Tab-separated table of C-alpha atoms in Angstrom:
chain	number	residue	atom	x	y	z
A	1	MET	CA	97.791	97.114	84.722
A	2	GLU	CA	95.169	98.781	83.069
A	3	LEU	CA	92.483	96.949	80.559
A	4	SER	CA	92.718	97.233	76.705
A	5	PRO	CA	91.115	100.031	74.405
A	6	GLU	CA	89.228	96.766	73.251
A	7	TYR	CA	88.723	95.343	76.442
A	8	ARG	CA	87.462	98.510	77.981
A	9	ALA	CA	85.019	98.984	75.011
A	10	MET	CA	83.324	95.826	75.970
A	11	ALA	CA	79.975	96.085	77.600
A	12	PHE	CA	78.511	92.894	78.431
A	13	VAL	CA	77.243	90.625	81.438
A	14	SER	CA	78.310	87.322	80.559
A	15	SER	CA	76.537	84.105	82.195
A	16	LEU	CA	80.080	83.183	83.125
A	17	GLN	CA	81.815	86.464	83.951
A	18	CYS	CA	79.015	88.401	85.429
A	19	LEU	CA	80.719	91.560	84.733
A	20	HIS	CA	80.321	94.959	83.108
A	21	LEU	CA	83.171	96.625	81.624
A	22	GLY	CA	83.376	100.145	80.131
A	23	GLY	CA	82.765	102.439	83.271
A	24	ARG	CA	84.255	106.102	83.295
A	25	ASP	CA	88.077	106.299	82.234
A	26	GLY	CA	88.036	102.640	81.656
A	27	ILE	CA	87.474	101.344	85.097
A	28	PRO	CA	85.829	98.332	85.372
A	29	VAL	CA	82.368	98.451	87.528
A	30	ARG	CA	80.122	95.861	89.161
A	31	PRO	CA	77.084	94.917	87.304
A	32	THR	CA	73.887	96.791	88.694
A	33	ARG	CA	71.645	93.677	89.343
A	34	PRO	CA	72.655	89.863	89.579
A	35	CYS	CA	73.502	87.898	86.269
A	36	ALA	CA	71.026	85.165	86.990
A	37	THR	CA	67.553	85.579	88.598
A	38	ARG	CA	66.860	84.080	91.742
A	39	MET	CA	64.052	82.034	92.315
A	40	SER	CA	60.658	84.038	93.672
A	41	SER	CA	57.548	82.999	95.677
A	42	LYS	CA	55.805	83.505	92.469
A	43	GLY	CA	57.507	80.894	90.918
A	44	PHE	CA	60.944	79.672	89.196
A	45	ALA	CA	62.967	81.539	87.581
A	46	ARG	CA	66.412	80.975	85.252
A	47	PRO	CA	68.616	78.729	87.519
A	48	ARG	CA	71.649	80.704	88.458
A	49	LYS	CA	74.898	80.478	86.417
A	50	ILE	CA	77.868	79.349	88.614
A	51	PHE	CA	81.383	80.798	87.586
A	52	LYS	CA	83.742	78.444	86.931
A	53	TYR	CA	87.026	79.025	88.050
A	54	THR	CA	90.018	77.758	86.053
A	55	GLY	CA	92.834	77.120	88.303
A	56	LYS	CA	93.135	76.788	92.013
A	57	VAL	CA	92.684	79.964	93.604
A	58	ARG	CA	89.814	81.470	94.743
A	59	PRO	CA	88.277	84.076	96.566
A	60	GLY	CA	89.006	84.531	100.158
A	61	THR	CA	87.529	87.002	102.668
A	62	VAL	CA	88.251	90.759	102.010
A	63	SER	CA	88.687	92.692	104.964
A	64	PRO	CA	87.177	96.510	105.432
A	65	LYS	CA	89.058	99.405	103.699
A	66	ARG	CA	91.731	100.906	105.757
A	67	SER	CA	91.939	104.509	106.292
A	68	VAL	CA	94.434	107.080	105.367
A	69	PRO	CA	95.354	110.021	107.535
A	70	SER	CA	93.940	113.568	106.339
A	71	ASP	CA	97.463	115.189	106.262
A	72	ILE	CA	98.463	112.513	103.456
A	73	MET	CA	97.698	114.283	100.064
A	74	ARG	CA	94.982	111.946	98.340
A	75	PRO	CA	94.404	111.527	94.245
A	76	SER	CA	91.510	112.974	93.044
A	77	TYR	CA	89.563	109.639	93.046
A	78	ALA	CA	90.404	109.034	96.797
A	79	ASP	CA	86.654	110.033	97.946
A	80	ASP	CA	84.613	108.589	94.961
A	81	GLY	CA	86.593	106.419	93.144
A	82	ILE	CA	86.144	108.652	89.901
A	83	PRO	CA	89.494	110.085	88.431
A	84	LYS	CA	88.800	113.514	87.531
A	85	GLU	CA	91.962	114.291	85.442
A	86	LYS	CA	91.222	115.313	81.832
A	87	GLN	CA	92.066	112.644	79.632
A	88	PRO	CA	93.196	113.039	76.149
A	89	GLN	CA	91.260	112.718	72.844
A	90	LYS	CA	93.750	111.046	70.543
A	91	PRO	CA	95.594	107.840	71.368
A	92	TRP	CA	98.684	109.485	70.054
A	93	GLU	CA	98.688	112.660	71.988
A	94	ILE	CA	100.977	112.012	74.933
A	95	GLU	CA	101.638	114.954	77.768
A	96	ILE	CA	105.275	116.441	77.845
A	97	LYS	CA	106.325	116.206	80.997
A	98	SER	CA	108.829	119.408	82.637
A	99	ASP	CA	112.053	118.189	84.193
A	100	GLU	CA	110.713	119.106	87.553
A	101	ASP	CA	107.472	116.733	86.914
A	102	ILE	CA	109.955	114.137	86.061
A	103	GLU	CA	112.026	114.375	89.313
A	104	ALA	CA	109.085	114.376	90.938
A	105	MET	CA	108.192	111.030	89.421
A	106	ARG	CA	111.309	109.762	89.581
A	107	ILE	CA	111.174	110.303	93.800
A	108	SER	CA	107.627	108.548	93.641
A	109	GLY	CA	108.801	105.807	91.709
A	110	ARG	CA	111.723	105.323	93.990
A	111	LEU	CA	109.037	105.141	97.379
A	112	ALA	CA	107.125	102.688	95.186
A	113	ARG	CA	110.356	100.594	94.989
A	114	GLU	CA	111.036	100.965	98.492
A	115	VAL	CA	107.576	99.344	99.668
A	116	LEU	CA	107.528	96.688	96.915
A	117	ASP	CA	110.769	95.366	98.159
A	118	LEU	CA	109.309	95.426	101.496
A	119	ALA	CA	106.235	93.931	100.247
A	120	GLY	CA	108.097	90.764	98.415
A	121	ARG	CA	110.003	90.228	102.018
A	122	THR	CA	106.388	89.574	103.025
A	123	ALA	CA	105.433	86.887	100.207
A	124	VAL	CA	106.402	83.849	102.324
A	125	ALA	CA	105.071	80.661	102.578
A	126	GLY	CA	102.418	80.813	105.559
A	127	ALA	CA	101.914	84.565	104.860
A	128	SER	CA	97.994	85.652	103.329
A	129	THR	CA	98.022	87.997	100.825
A	130	GLU	CA	96.154	90.536	103.151
A	131	ASP	CA	99.471	90.781	105.248
A	132	ILE	CA	101.327	91.726	102.301
A	133	ASP	CA	98.511	94.608	101.566
A	134	VAL	CA	99.049	95.852	105.570
A	135	VAL	CA	102.654	96.270	104.808
A	136	VAL	CA	102.218	97.701	101.733
A	137	HIS	CA	99.264	100.320	103.088
A	138	GLU	CA	101.209	101.022	106.422
A	139	GLU	CA	104.914	101.416	104.393
A	140	THR	CA	103.258	103.882	101.895
A	141	LEU	CA	101.473	106.202	104.845
A	142	LYS	CA	105.204	105.937	106.690
A	143	ARG	CA	106.784	107.742	103.225
A	144	GLY	CA	103.836	110.687	103.323
A	145	ALA	CA	102.601	108.839	100.389
A	146	TYR	CA	99.038	107.628	99.340
A	147	PRO	CA	98.300	104.046	98.089
A	148	SER	CA	97.046	104.794	94.501
A	149	PRO	CA	94.999	101.757	94.107
A	150	LEU	CA	92.966	102.475	97.325
A	151	ASN	CA	89.282	103.317	96.045
A	152	TYR	CA	90.642	103.694	92.285
A	153	GLY	CA	87.480	102.831	90.605
A	154	GLY	CA	86.222	101.028	94.169
A	155	PHE	CA	89.221	98.805	94.222
A	156	PRO	CA	89.458	98.024	98.232
A	157	LYS	CA	92.990	97.527	99.165
A	158	ALA	CA	96.396	99.238	99.003
A	159	CYS	CA	98.262	97.024	95.983
A	160	CYS	CA	97.229	94.122	94.061
A	161	THR	CA	98.388	90.566	94.932
A	162	SER	CA	98.088	88.066	91.746
A	163	VAL	CA	98.457	84.136	92.678
A	164	ASN	CA	99.773	81.220	90.433
A	165	GLU	CA	96.974	81.422	87.428
A	166	ILE	CA	95.570	85.043	88.433
A	167	ILE	CA	97.316	87.468	85.655
A	168	GLY	CA	96.385	90.965	87.328
A	169	HIS	CA	94.115	93.002	89.777
A	170	GLY	CA	94.221	90.036	92.450
A	171	ILE	CA	92.367	91.632	95.442
A	172	PRO	CA	94.214	90.955	98.533
A	173	ASP	CA	92.388	89.021	100.992
A	174	SER	CA	92.952	85.822	103.384
A	175	THR	CA	94.264	83.795	100.743
A	176	ILE	CA	97.299	81.842	102.413
A	177	LEU	CA	100.785	81.501	100.213
A	178	ASN	CA	101.812	77.985	99.949
A	179	ARG	CA	105.494	77.014	99.164
A	180	GLY	CA	106.108	76.544	95.280
A	181	ASP	CA	103.260	79.623	94.379
A	182	ILE	CA	104.312	82.812	92.412
A	183	ILE	CA	102.886	85.893	93.131
A	184	ASN	CA	102.876	89.287	91.200
A	185	VAL	CA	102.741	92.502	93.923
A	186	ASP	CA	101.873	95.584	92.003
A	187	VAL	CA	102.356	98.452	94.034
A	188	THR	CA	101.652	102.438	92.826
A	189	VAL	CA	101.963	105.332	95.211
A	190	TYR	CA	100.762	108.786	95.167
A	191	HIS	CA	103.476	111.328	96.336
A	192	ASN	CA	103.140	114.993	95.832
A	193	GLY	CA	101.164	114.938	93.181
A	194	PHE	CA	102.783	112.346	91.179
A	195	HIS	CA	101.810	108.422	90.846
A	196	GLY	CA	105.075	105.957	90.812
A	197	ASP	CA	104.191	102.191	89.909
A	198	CYS	CA	105.812	99.027	89.751
A	199	SER	CA	105.766	95.390	90.206
A	200	GLU	CA	107.311	92.244	90.413
A	201	THR	CA	106.731	88.461	90.554
A	202	PHE	CA	107.904	86.771	93.878
A	203	LEU	CA	108.905	83.003	94.407
A	204	VAL	CA	106.903	81.585	97.473
A	205	GLY	CA	110.268	79.134	98.670
A	206	ASP	CA	111.349	76.644	96.312
A	207	VAL	CA	109.396	76.384	92.984
A	208	ASP	CA	108.908	73.976	90.178
A	209	PRO	CA	111.768	74.417	86.504
A	210	GLU	CA	108.549	75.727	84.878
A	211	ALA	CA	107.538	78.514	87.165
A	212	SER	CA	111.075	79.766	87.372
A	213	ARG	CA	111.282	79.758	83.615
A	214	LEU	CA	108.233	81.349	83.279
A	215	VAL	CA	109.335	84.559	85.499
A	216	ARG	CA	112.499	84.446	83.824
A	217	VAL	CA	111.430	84.905	80.508
A	218	THR	CA	108.578	87.554	81.716
A	219	TYR	CA	111.425	89.568	83.192
A	220	GLU	CA	113.518	89.375	80.069
A	221	CYS	CA	110.717	90.452	78.041
A	222	LEU	CA	110.376	93.865	80.010
A	223	GLN	CA	114.152	94.401	79.861
A	224	ARG	CA	114.195	93.860	76.035
A	225	ALA	CA	111.076	96.139	75.909
A	226	ILE	CA	112.899	98.593	78.020
A	227	ALA	CA	116.096	98.579	75.712
A	228	VAL	CA	114.316	99.535	72.663
A	229	CYS	CA	112.793	102.824	73.891
A	230	LYS	CA	114.425	105.875	72.681
A	231	PRO	CA	113.004	108.872	71.285
A	232	GLY	CA	111.400	108.710	67.782
A	233	ILE	CA	110.584	105.174	68.230
A	234	PRO	CA	106.491	103.708	67.729
A	235	TYR	CA	105.131	102.665	70.977
A	236	SER	CA	104.185	99.767	68.891
A	237	GLU	CA	107.945	98.268	68.741
A	238	ILE	CA	107.311	97.677	72.494
A	239	GLY	CA	104.728	94.898	71.922
A	240	ASN	CA	106.417	93.885	68.875
A	241	THR	CA	109.938	92.955	70.531
A	242	ILE	CA	108.063	91.204	73.584
A	243	GLN	CA	106.159	89.097	71.496
A	244	ARG	CA	109.288	87.993	69.477
A	245	HIS	CA	110.686	86.870	72.700
A	246	ALA	CA	107.535	85.494	73.754
A	247	ASP	CA	106.869	83.330	70.745
A	248	ALA	CA	110.790	82.262	70.970
A	249	ASN	CA	109.965	80.791	74.508
A	250	ASN	CA	106.761	79.553	73.729
A	251	VAL	CA	104.590	81.592	76.347
A	252	GLY	CA	101.532	83.154	75.937
A	253	VAL	CA	101.427	87.083	75.711
A	254	PHE	CA	97.958	88.498	77.630
A	255	LYS	CA	96.482	91.112	75.429
A	256	ASP	CA	93.629	92.584	77.331
A	257	GLY	CA	96.274	94.694	79.889
A	258	VAL	CA	98.079	97.416	78.745
A	259	GLY	CA	101.031	99.713	80.138
A	260	HIS	CA	99.989	103.128	80.000
A	261	GLY	CA	101.209	106.815	80.551
A	262	ILE	CA	101.448	107.882	84.247
A	263	GLY	CA	101.822	111.332	86.028
A	264	GLN	CA	99.645	113.331	87.868
A	265	ALA	CA	96.983	110.929	86.602
A	266	PHE	CA	97.237	107.291	87.513
A	267	HIS	CA	96.365	106.124	84.111
A	268	THR	CA	96.398	108.089	80.741
A	269	THR	CA	98.059	107.701	77.172
A	270	PRO	CA	99.726	106.173	76.186
A	271	ASP	CA	98.615	102.633	75.857
A	272	VAL	CA	101.267	100.639	75.623
A	273	LEU	CA	100.295	97.385	74.073
A	274	HIS	CA	103.004	94.451	74.809
A	275	PHE	CA	101.878	92.116	71.878
A	276	ALA	CA	102.831	92.425	67.997
A	277	ASN	CA	100.572	95.485	66.898
A	278	ASN	CA	100.689	98.212	64.251
A	279	VAL	CA	98.371	100.149	66.276
A	280	ASN	CA	99.250	103.989	66.299
A	281	ASN	CA	99.685	104.960	69.823
A	282	GLY	CA	102.144	107.748	69.264
A	283	ILE	CA	105.893	108.201	69.165
A	284	MET	CA	108.427	108.375	72.277
A	285	ARG	CA	109.253	111.897	72.882
A	286	LYS	CA	111.474	113.248	75.748
A	287	GLY	CA	108.838	114.259	78.543
A	288	HIS	CA	107.525	110.998	77.891
A	289	VAL	CA	106.377	108.856	81.121
A	290	PHE	CA	104.662	105.493	80.880
A	291	THR	CA	104.853	102.057	82.297
A	292	ILE	CA	105.579	98.699	80.513
A	293	GLU	CA	104.412	95.491	82.349
A	294	PRO	CA	103.913	92.581	80.186
A	295	MET	CA	101.601	89.916	81.373
A	296	ILE	CA	103.256	86.474	80.013
A	297	ASN	CA	101.113	83.047	80.337
A	298	GLU	CA	102.534	79.727	81.057
A	299	GLY	CA	99.881	78.235	78.356
A	300	SER	CA	96.927	80.093	76.541
A	301	ALA	CA	97.504	83.637	76.370
A	302	ARG	CA	93.267	84.358	76.769
A	303	GLY	CA	91.925	85.374	80.064
A	304	VAL	CA	88.402	85.501	82.106
A	305	MET	CA	87.266	87.643	84.586
A	306	TRP	CA	86.269	86.632	87.948
A	307	PRO	CA	82.762	88.055	89.355
A	308	ASP	CA	84.383	90.363	91.408
A	309	GLY	CA	84.836	92.342	88.067
A	310	TRP	CA	88.736	93.076	89.199
A	311	THR	CA	90.268	89.679	89.232
A	312	ALA	CA	91.944	88.424	85.676
A	313	ALA	CA	92.781	84.787	85.486
A	314	THR	CA	94.059	82.536	82.906
A	315	LYS	CA	91.556	81.020	80.604
A	316	ASP	CA	93.235	77.443	81.195
A	317	GLY	CA	94.106	77.535	84.720
A	318	ARG	CA	97.869	77.593	84.067
A	319	ARG	CA	100.346	80.435	85.838
A	320	SER	CA	101.004	84.106	84.924
A	321	ALA	CA	104.040	86.441	85.767
A	322	GLN	CA	104.569	90.180	85.477
A	323	PHE	CA	107.243	92.698	85.731
A	324	GLU	CA	106.592	96.521	85.707
A	325	HIS	CA	108.565	99.584	85.396
A	326	THR	CA	107.869	103.175	84.768
A	327	VAL	CA	109.967	104.689	82.148
A	328	LEU	CA	110.962	107.755	81.946
A	329	SER	CA	112.730	109.929	79.629
A	330	LYS	CA	116.152	112.023	80.747
A	331	GLY	CA	117.527	113.942	77.834
A	332	ASN	CA	117.481	111.426	74.643
A	333	LEU	CA	117.529	108.700	77.181
A	334	PHE	CA	114.836	106.746	78.330
A	335	GLN	CA	115.491	105.403	82.122
A	336	VAL	CA	113.535	103.304	84.740
């Protein structure tokens, strides 16, 4: 998930959210100073504002960042967190990838899927989201790849784990999964110079019918969006398709997370909006590669950002689900 252009354009420190958005390449960055003043020896300052979590999930303990062997090819941001790839100046300027590039991306995508499947097997009651991250990190390295989220904009882990009301970018930590939870695991690997990106929402044991329905409808939104992809179709049609199916099922589409172009850059054009729109983000062409990753909320479509600057949660505390595929063109066909 990438933050939408509108969300990226914001730059604020909210008394509740304590977040500055609008860092380089749309990367959220933490505030440089606390969002509320502490009491000092010279007198009383403003009372500290307490962040109000919207659901039951709370931050756990985050372990130290894991290392990557020096013989693994590393993306441009691996050392300092800042992507170095030049970005297009206009949203409809989209890279046309060669057949060789697309085959390399197909390999990256297959490796990402293998790792995601192994992560899903780890998402059981009693496991922590940290346990999932360990599997993703180690299995990515075993395949000669780099876990793309690691140090992207300073992100501390190899994958994103988003439980129940967490919409996306959840940081793996000591949080324990319980039977009845749902969890999205988002895996991206960097192999031979190209990223491959996918995610899935997993059920932890038996879940209630409402959770099962949310996950099913979210998957259907993704599949319907993929089905409309072909050369000559505006990227806006992806969002229109998702919105229609979401509305028909009385669920909300989170608007502040978008799909994105992908390749040698982790995130690039096009911005793939998942809601009804007529924004000119380009026309699908042979050689385009991009992700579709709708975030569908059980209730309100709105979200809030946690103080960590990464974790997005539903505003009403109800659950959210997500599925993601990387879509690439092969001749006049678009495939996952």
